[in-house]
Short mmCIF file of C-alpha atoms in Angstrom, two decimals:
data_model
loop_
_atom_site.label_atom_id
_atom_site.label_comp_id
_atom_site.label_asym_id
_atom_site.label_seq_id
_atom_site.Cartn_x
_atom_site.Cartn_y
_atom_site.Cartn_z
CA UNK A 1 -0.07 0.05 0.04
CA UNK A 2 2.81 2.41 0.85
CA UNK A 3 4.49 1.77 -2.52
CA UNK A 4 1.09 2.28 -4.26
CA UNK A 5 0.48 5.55 -2.45
CA UNK A 6 4.03 6.70 -3.34
CA UNK A 7 3.48 5.71 -7.09
CA UNK A 8 0.09 7.63 -7.09
CA UNK A 9 1.95 10.72 -5.84
CA UNK A 10 4.60 10.30 -8.47
CA UNK A 11 1.99 10.16 -11.33
CA UNK A 12 0.41 13.26 -9.72
CA UNK A 13 3.59 15.06 -9.91
CA UNK A 14 4.45 14.01 -13.42
CA UNK A 15 1.10 15.47 -14.57
CA UNK A 16 1.46 18.64 -12.57
CA UNK A 17 5.13 19.44 -13.54
CA UNK A 18 4.99 18.32 -17.27
CA UNK A 19 4.01 21.95 -18.09
CA UNK A 20 7.49 23.14 -16.78
CA UNK A 21 9.18 21.37 -19.65
CA UNK A 22 6.69 22.77 -22.11
CA UNK A 23 7.40 26.22 -20.74
CA UNK A 24 11.00 25.80 -21.78
CA UNK A 25 10.11 24.92 -25.27
CA UNK A 26 10.24 27.81 -27.73
CA UNK A 27 7.56 26.18 -29.92
CA UNK A 28 5.14 26.01 -27.01
CA UNK A 29 5.89 29.58 -26.01
CA UNK A 30 5.26 30.81 -29.58
CA UNK A 31 2.11 28.73 -29.93
CA UNK A 32 0.46 30.75 -27.11
CA UNK A 33 2.46 33.92 -27.46
CA UNK A 34 3.55 33.85 -23.83
CA UNK A 35 5.49 36.50 -22.05
CA UNK A 36 7.57 35.81 -18.87
CA UNK A 37 4.77 37.05 -16.71
CA UNK A 38 2.23 34.93 -18.50
CA UNK A 39 4.46 31.83 -18.15
CA UNK A 40 4.47 32.53 -14.52
CA UNK A 41 0.73 32.78 -14.21
CA UNK A 42 0.11 29.70 -16.27
CA UNK A 43 2.65 27.79 -14.13
CA UNK A 44 0.74 28.96 -10.98
CA UNK A 45 -2.87 28.17 -12.24
CA UNK A 46 -2.65 24.66 -10.87
CA UNK A 47 -1.80 25.67 -7.40
CA UNK A 48 -4.63 28.15 -6.97
CA UNK A 49 -7.36 25.52 -7.52
CA UNK A 50 -5.31 22.89 -5.79
CA UNK A 51 -5.19 24.97 -2.62
CA UNK A 52 -8.80 26.07 -2.83
CA UNK A 53 -10.11 22.45 -2.28
CA UNK A 54 -7.61 21.10 0.11
CA UNK A 55 -9.67 21.69 3.23
CA UNK A 56 -12.82 20.10 1.65
CA UNK A 57 -10.71 17.07 0.64
CA UNK A 58 -9.33 16.72 4.16
CA UNK A 59 -12.77 16.92 5.61
CA UNK A 60 -14.04 14.34 3.18
CA UNK A 61 -11.39 11.64 3.74
CA UNK A 62 -11.77 12.07 7.52
CA UNK A 63 -15.39 11.03 7.08
CA UNK A 64 -15.72 9.02 3.92
CA UNK A 65 -12.44 7.06 3.61
CA UNK A 66 -9.82 6.87 1.05
CA UNK A 67 -10.59 4.37 -1.81
CA UNK A 68 -13.49 5.91 -3.71
CA UNK A 69 -12.62 9.59 -3.51
CA UNK A 70 -9.18 8.86 -4.60
CA UNK A 71 -10.04 6.58 -7.56
CA UNK A 72 -12.64 9.17 -8.95
CA UNK A 73 -10.28 12.07 -8.62
CA UNK A 74 -7.50 10.08 -10.23
CA UNK A 75 -9.38 9.24 -13.29
CA UNK A 76 -10.43 12.91 -13.78
CA UNK A 77 -6.97 14.39 -13.37
CA UNK A 78 -5.42 11.86 -15.81
CA UNK A 79 -8.04 12.88 -18.43
CA UNK A 80 -7.43 16.50 -17.82
CA UNK A 81 -3.67 16.01 -18.11
CA UNK A 82 -4.10 14.30 -21.50
CA UNK A 83 -6.64 16.86 -22.69
CA UNK A 84 -4.04 19.56 -22.19
CA UNK A 85 -2.36 18.40 -25.43
CA UNK A 86 -5.44 19.02 -27.35
CA UNK A 87 -6.28 22.59 -26.42
CA UNK A 88 -5.57 25.48 -28.76
CA UNK A 89 -6.18 28.62 -26.67
CA UNK A 90 -4.53 29.94 -23.48
CA UNK A 91 -7.90 30.06 -21.72
CA UNK A 92 -8.51 26.40 -22.38
CA UNK A 93 -4.93 25.57 -21.23
CA UNK A 94 -5.56 27.39 -18.00
CA UNK A 95 -8.76 25.55 -17.43
CA UNK A 96 -7.14 22.22 -17.83
CA UNK A 97 -4.60 23.24 -15.24
CA UNK A 98 -7.24 24.32 -12.83
CA UNK A 99 -9.04 21.03 -13.27
CA UNK A 100 -5.88 19.05 -12.57
CA UNK A 101 -5.42 21.21 -9.39
CA UNK A 102 -8.89 20.46 -8.07
CA UNK A 103 -8.74 16.64 -8.69
CA UNK A 104 -5.13 16.15 -7.43
CA UNK A 105 -6.12 17.85 -4.17
CA UNK A 106 -7.27 14.45 -2.70
CA UNK A 107 -3.77 12.83 -2.88
CA UNK A 108 -2.05 14.20 0.17
CA UNK A 109 -5.02 14.24 2.67
CA UNK A 110 -6.00 10.76 1.72
CA UNK A 111 -2.41 9.44 2.23
CA UNK A 112 -1.99 11.06 5.57
CA UNK A 113 -5.28 9.67 6.78
CA UNK A 114 -4.07 6.15 5.76
CA UNK A 115 -0.60 6.73 7.48
CA UNK A 116 -1.95 8.10 10.61
CA UNK A 117 -3.93 4.91 11.20
CA UNK A 118 -1.13 2.33 10.29
CA UNK A 119 2.10 3.63 11.37
CA UNK A 120 3.47 4.60 14.84
CA UNK A 121 5.95 7.30 15.70
CA UNK A 122 9.10 5.14 15.23
CA UNK A 123 7.99 4.34 11.62
CA UNK A 124 6.39 7.56 10.43
CA UNK A 125 9.62 9.12 9.29
CA UNK A 126 10.55 6.03 7.22
CA UNK A 127 6.96 5.82 5.81
CA UNK A 128 6.99 9.49 4.86
CA UNK A 129 10.45 9.16 3.31
CA UNK A 130 9.28 6.38 1.12
CA UNK A 131 6.06 8.23 0.18
CA UNK A 132 7.81 11.45 -0.55
CA UNK A 133 10.06 9.59 -3.11
CA UNK A 134 6.99 9.68 -5.18
CA UNK A 135 6.73 13.43 -5.02
CA UNK A 136 10.41 13.90 -5.92
CA UNK A 137 10.72 11.16 -8.55
CA UNK A 138 7.67 12.57 -10.32
CA UNK A 139 9.53 15.68 -11.60
CA UNK A 140 12.90 13.85 -11.62
CA UNK A 141 11.61 11.21 -14.19
CA UNK A 142 8.91 13.45 -15.61
CA UNK A 143 11.22 16.21 -16.68
CA UNK A 144 13.70 14.29 -18.81
CA UNK A 145 10.82 12.24 -20.22
CA UNK A 146 8.72 15.25 -21.08
CA UNK A 147 11.74 16.99 -22.63
CA UNK A 148 12.58 13.88 -24.80
CA UNK A 149 8.89 13.63 -25.91
CA UNK A 150 8.80 17.27 -26.84
CA UNK A 151 12.10 17.13 -28.86
CA UNK A 152 11.26 13.76 -30.33
CA UNK A 153 7.55 14.17 -31.11
CA UNK A 154 5.75 17.29 -29.87
CA UNK A 155 4.44 19.02 -26.75
CA UNK A 156 0.93 17.87 -27.67
CA UNK A 157 1.90 14.15 -27.64
CA UNK A 158 3.84 14.61 -24.42
CA UNK A 159 0.72 15.73 -22.50
CA UNK A 160 -1.48 13.08 -24.09
CA UNK A 161 0.86 10.20 -23.40
CA UNK A 162 1.86 11.15 -19.89
CA UNK A 163 -1.72 11.80 -18.91
CA UNK A 164 -3.22 8.51 -20.17
CA UNK A 165 -0.42 6.34 -19.06
CA UNK A 166 -1.05 7.09 -15.44
CA UNK A 167 -4.39 5.32 -15.70
CA UNK A 168 -2.52 1.98 -15.47
CA UNK A 169 -2.16 2.70 -11.69
CA UNK A 170 -5.94 2.39 -11.27
CA UNK A 171 -6.14 -1.45 -11.65
CA UNK A 172 -4.00 -2.38 -8.55
CA UNK A 173 -5.66 0.43 -6.58
CA UNK A 174 -9.11 -0.93 -7.10
CA UNK A 175 -7.99 -4.49 -6.63
CA UNK A 176 -5.86 -4.18 -3.50
CA UNK A 177 -7.61 -1.50 -1.41
CA UNK A 178 -10.44 -2.47 0.85
CA UNK A 179 -13.62 -0.53 0.31
CA UNK A 180 -13.63 1.85 3.41
CA UNK A 181 -16.85 3.77 2.61
CA UNK A 182 -18.58 3.91 5.93
CA UNK A 183 -22.01 2.67 6.95
CA UNK A 184 -24.44 5.37 8.27
CA UNK A 185 -23.46 4.42 11.79
CA UNK A 186 -19.79 4.54 11.15
CA UNK A 187 -20.25 7.96 9.27
CA UNK A 188 -22.01 9.39 12.33
CA UNK A 189 -19.20 8.23 14.66
CA UNK A 190 -16.52 9.46 12.26
CA UNK A 191 -18.16 12.90 12.15
CA UNK A 192 -18.25 13.08 15.94
CA UNK A 193 -14.63 12.05 16.27
CA UNK A 194 -13.49 14.55 13.68
CA UNK A 195 -15.58 17.24 15.34
CA UNK A 196 -13.62 16.83 18.61
CA UNK A 197 -10.82 18.92 16.97
CA UNK A 198 -12.59 21.62 15.04
CA UNK A 199 -10.88 24.00 12.64
CA UNK A 200 -10.89 26.64 15.51
CA UNK A 201 -8.74 24.46 17.65
CA UNK A 202 -6.19 24.00 14.87
CA UNK A 203 -6.07 27.67 14.08
CA UNK A 204 -5.55 28.50 17.75
CA UNK A 205 -2.33 26.36 17.80
CA UNK A 206 1.09 27.98 17.24
CA UNK A 207 2.22 24.51 16.01
CA UNK A 208 -0.37 24.60 13.13
CA UNK A 209 0.74 28.09 12.22
CA UNK A 210 4.45 26.92 12.33
CA UNK A 211 3.46 24.07 10.01
CA UNK A 212 1.85 26.58 7.58
CA UNK A 213 4.98 28.71 7.51
CA UNK A 214 7.18 25.56 7.13
CA UNK A 215 5.18 24.10 4.25
CA UNK A 216 5.06 27.42 2.48
CA UNK A 217 8.76 27.96 2.71
CA UNK A 218 9.63 24.41 1.77
CA UNK A 219 7.10 24.40 -1.05
CA UNK A 220 8.39 27.75 -2.42
CA UNK A 221 11.77 26.32 -3.27
CA UNK A 222 10.55 22.89 -4.58
CA UNK A 223 7.88 24.38 -6.68
CA UNK A 224 10.23 26.92 -8.13
CA UNK A 225 12.47 24.03 -9.14
CA UNK A 226 9.35 22.31 -10.68
CA UNK A 227 8.20 25.34 -12.49
CA UNK A 228 11.34 27.20 -13.52
CA UNK A 229 14.36 24.96 -13.23
CA UNK A 230 14.27 23.69 -16.85
CA UNK A 231 13.82 27.21 -18.14
CA UNK A 232 16.62 28.52 -15.88
CA UNK A 233 19.04 25.84 -17.11
CA UNK A 234 18.10 26.47 -20.78
CA UNK A 235 17.99 30.29 -20.78
CA UNK A 236 20.69 31.28 -18.27
CA UNK A 237 23.07 28.29 -18.32
CA UNK A 238 22.80 27.53 -21.96
CA UNK A 239 21.83 23.80 -21.67
CA UNK A 240 19.79 22.05 -24.30
CA UNK A 241 16.22 20.74 -23.52
CA UNK A 242 17.51 17.26 -22.91
CA UNK A 243 20.42 18.32 -20.80
CA UNK A 244 18.05 20.49 -18.71
CA UNK A 245 15.79 17.44 -18.10
CA UNK A 246 18.86 15.34 -17.08
CA UNK A 247 20.02 17.84 -14.52
CA UNK A 248 16.51 18.38 -13.17
CA UNK A 249 16.40 14.57 -12.66
CA UNK A 250 19.61 14.67 -10.68
CA UNK A 251 18.21 17.38 -8.40
CA UNK A 252 15.04 15.61 -7.66
CA UNK A 253 16.68 12.21 -7.30
CA UNK A 254 18.99 13.78 -4.83
CA UNK A 255 16.27 15.23 -2.64
CA UNK A 256 14.33 11.92 -2.91
CA UNK A 257 17.22 9.78 -1.75
CA UNK A 258 18.17 12.27 1.03
CA UNK A 259 14.41 12.39 2.29
CA UNK A 260 14.25 8.68 2.56
CA UNK A 261 17.51 8.32 4.38
CA UNK A 262 16.79 11.25 6.72
CA UNK A 263 13.36 9.95 7.59
CA UNK A 264 14.80 6.43 8.37
CA UNK A 265 17.65 7.98 10.39
CA UNK A 266 15.26 10.12 12.45
CA UNK A 267 13.14 7.17 13.23
CA UNK A 268 16.12 5.08 14.45
CA UNK A 269 17.17 7.93 16.70
CA UNK A 270 13.67 8.25 18.18
CA UNK A 271 13.55 4.44 18.66
CA UNK A 272 16.53 4.77 20.95
CA UNK A 273 14.56 6.95 23.30
CA UNK A 274 15.17 10.45 22.10
CA UNK A 275 12.37 13.06 21.87
CA UNK A 276 10.64 12.80 18.61
CA UNK A 277 9.89 16.62 18.32
CA UNK A 278 13.48 17.59 19.05
CA UNK A 279 14.97 15.10 16.58
CA UNK A 280 12.66 15.99 13.73
CA UNK A 281 13.21 19.70 14.42
CA UNK A 282 17.00 19.19 13.96
CA UNK A 283 16.62 17.47 10.63
CA UNK A 284 14.18 20.18 9.45
CA UNK A 285 16.43 23.11 10.45
CA UNK A 286 19.52 21.42 8.76
CA UNK A 287 17.51 20.90 5.63
CA UNK A 288 16.29 24.52 5.34
CA UNK A 289 19.79 25.79 5.99
CA UNK A 290 21.38 23.35 3.53
CA UNK A 291 18.90 24.50 0.89
CA UNK A 292 20.08 28.09 1.07
CA UNK A 293 23.11 27.06 -0.89
CA UNK A 294 21.02 27.51 -3.97
CA UNK A 295 22.10 31.18 -3.86
CA UNK A 296 25.76 30.11 -4.35
CA UNK A 297 24.47 28.63 -7.75
CA UNK A 298 23.03 31.84 -8.76
CA UNK A 299 26.18 33.64 -8.56
CA UNK A 300 28.51 30.81 -9.65
CA UNK A 301 30.97 32.07 -12.34
CA UNK A 302 31.02 28.68 -14.22
CA UNK A 303 28.53 26.18 -15.52
CA UNK A 304 29.99 23.17 -13.52
CA UNK A 305 29.76 25.16 -10.19
CA UNK A 306 26.26 26.37 -11.00
CA UNK A 307 25.12 22.85 -11.76
CA UNK A 308 26.82 21.51 -8.53
CA UNK A 309 24.99 23.94 -6.29
CA UNK A 310 21.82 23.49 -8.14
CA UNK A 311 21.83 19.86 -7.44
CA UNK A 312 23.27 19.97 -3.95
CA UNK A 313 20.93 22.60 -2.55
CA UNK A 314 17.80 20.73 -3.36
CA UNK A 315 19.34 17.36 -2.28
CA UNK A 316 20.15 18.99 1.09
CA UNK A 317 16.66 20.23 1.56
CA UNK A 318 15.73 16.42 1.67
CA UNK A 319 16.94 16.40 5.22
CA UNK A 320 13.75 18.36 6.06
CA UNK A 321 11.27 16.57 3.79
CA UNK A 322 10.03 13.60 5.68
CA UNK A 323 10.66 15.01 9.18
CA UNK A 324 8.87 18.26 8.31
CA UNK A 325 5.87 16.26 7.11
CA UNK A 326 5.84 14.10 10.22
CA UNK A 327 6.23 16.95 12.57
CA UNK A 328 3.57 19.30 10.99
CA UNK A 329 0.98 16.61 9.96
CA UNK A 330 1.29 13.62 12.29
CA UNK A 331 3.66 13.87 15.35
CA UNK A 332 2.09 16.95 16.96
CA UNK A 333 -1.52 16.54 15.58
CA UNK A 334 -4.37 14.60 17.15
CA UNK A 335 -5.12 11.50 15.00
CA UNK A 336 -8.79 12.29 14.50
CA UNK A 337 -7.90 15.68 12.84
CA UNK A 338 -5.22 14.49 10.60
CA UNK A 339 -7.13 14.74 7.42
CA UNK A 340 -8.48 18.23 8.15
CA UNK A 341 -5.12 19.52 9.34
CA UNK A 342 -3.39 18.00 6.30
CA UNK A 343 -5.91 19.82 4.10
CA UNK A 344 -5.09 23.09 5.92
CA UNK A 345 -1.42 22.54 5.70
CA UNK A 346 -1.76 21.83 1.93
CA UNK A 347 -3.39 25.19 1.53
CA UNK A 348 -0.09 26.77 2.55
CA UNK A 349 1.81 24.31 0.14
CA UNK A 350 -0.50 25.20 -2.75
CA UNK A 351 -0.14 28.84 -2.03
CA UNK A 352 3.64 28.36 -2.17
CA UNK A 353 3.32 26.81 -5.62
CA UNK A 354 1.21 29.68 -6.94
CA UNK A 355 3.23 32.52 -5.35
CA UNK A 356 6.60 30.80 -6.37
CA UNK A 357 5.71 30.36 -10.00
CA UNK A 358 4.14 33.82 -10.41
CA UNK A 359 6.52 35.77 -8.27
CA UNK A 360 9.60 34.15 -9.81
CA UNK A 361 8.23 35.11 -13.25
CA UNK A 362 7.77 38.74 -12.19
CA UNK A 363 11.27 38.83 -10.48
CA UNK A 364 12.69 37.41 -13.64
CA UNK A 365 10.90 40.14 -15.68
CA UNK A 366 12.14 42.81 -13.26
CA UNK A 367 15.81 41.80 -12.98
CA UNK A 368 16.33 40.05 -16.38
CA UNK A 369 18.06 37.03 -14.73
CA UNK A 370 17.44 34.34 -12.11
CA UNK A 371 19.38 35.95 -9.28
CA UNK A 372 16.35 37.68 -7.79
CA UNK A 373 14.16 34.64 -7.86
CA UNK A 374 16.94 32.61 -6.08
CA UNK A 375 17.44 35.42 -3.55
CA UNK A 376 13.74 35.05 -2.64
CA UNK A 377 14.25 31.37 -2.09
CA UNK A 378 17.10 32.14 0.28
CA UNK A 379 14.86 34.35 2.38
CA UNK A 380 12.11 31.86 2.60
CA UNK A 381 14.22 29.08 3.62
CA UNK A 382 15.66 31.16 6.48
CA UNK A 383 12.15 31.98 7.51
CA UNK A 384 11.31 28.25 7.62
CA UNK A 385 14.25 27.48 9.76
CA UNK A 386 13.23 30.17 12.28
CA UNK A 387 9.61 29.04 12.36
CA UNK A 388 10.78 25.45 13.15
CA UNK A 389 12.88 26.51 16.20
CA UNK A 390 10.42 28.92 17.61
CA UNK A 391 6.88 27.48 16.86
CA UNK A 392 7.09 23.77 16.79
CA UNK A 393 6.68 22.84 20.40
CA UNK A 394 4.81 19.98 21.89
CA UNK A 395 3.02 22.36 24.56
CA UNK A 396 1.58 24.43 21.72
CA UNK A 397 0.04 21.32 19.84
CA UNK A 398 -3.73 21.55 19.00
CA UNK A 399 -6.06 20.24 21.63
CA UNK A 400 -9.12 17.81 21.23
CA UNK A 401 -12.38 18.62 23.02
CA UNK A 402 -13.89 16.04 25.27
CA UNK A 403 -15.89 13.31 23.54
CA UNK A 404 -18.96 11.55 24.69
CA UNK A 405 -18.19 7.89 25.55
CA UNK A 406 -20.03 6.51 22.44
CA UNK A 407 -18.02 8.88 20.17
CA UNK A 408 -14.70 7.96 21.75
CA UNK A 409 -14.69 4.40 20.38
CA UNK A 410 -11.72 3.52 18.26
CA UNK A 411 -11.84 4.77 14.64
CA UNK A 412 -12.94 2.35 11.95
CA UNK A 413 -10.20 0.70 10.04
CA UNK A 414 -9.02 2.67 7.03
CA UNK A 415 -7.83 1.10 3.72
CA UNK A 416 -5.82 -1.98 4.04
CA UNK A 417 -5.15 -4.85 1.51
CA UNK A 418 -6.75 -8.14 0.80
#
């Protein structure tokens, strides 16, 4: 199940980031007569709709389970991704991106709902490290694949093939996952459990606000890389489309590997009796500080140095990946509110994607190079490190209201395997 969830996330990221390779293709840019600012707005369209429905998706999986909502949304986003290759106007292109954003919003809340009910604290970092590989290998594999398909065939065929190919995932999902749609009685009990930690309790917690800041700052850098890295490598560093795809792969493969190892390492330290919050905070701060080396790449005088810092900075951010996810969405959050809190946290992540894509385009237009966009990344990463130290404290975790005895029964099992 964990591998299947990671694969679903990977497919989601392939479909959401395939546009970045198209935005680096002169033929695609000419087709829609895009300016740098318009490229930024187009890259950000996905994130606005994605963020808008995160809370409803979190609310839904806390009450209605994972299997059916995920399957329905999965089919819709794959079809919208494929349809992107058939559109001929900028407005239709934006509409497809908005549809992909709405339907992919189910992925993270559903996954965390599953993880919260099936992994204890000493395994959460490892589980999240494995799961996050999907999010990093999506752009790592998708970028060179998309670039190759654009060069070999066309941007239209790239969208059609990558969109429809993802539907192969649906067969094992429908076969392996137990139907967890609740009975009326289970639905009522799930609603009472979820209501014990209302949104007001989450918003009153400094931990939740720290998580919002962390997820925004982390997401700002990663989504910049997904949206603008291929264009940066082509336009400022003079690489070909294929070469830009290859170095994008190295960057995201690096963060995926680091995330998995860091999540496992934190779990092992916690299992030896060390405080989970302190351990995960140390990894998160180290990851944010390591990521700031992206600025060295911006000012690197040679191509090899620029590529070195480009890959290393994103790889070092992987120290924060799984541990930040565990800290913000599981370790310090009451189990019954995991879906709702994850939806709330994903709003910040989505906002980061929209702001990163559009602000980077505006800063590129303003400065004429990528130094200003990377300077913004540097500032956000320092903000994330500070937020981790100051706000992520166990005593400030959100509180659950008292439940009536009949509502305090154990939660119904969530998706397993046959």
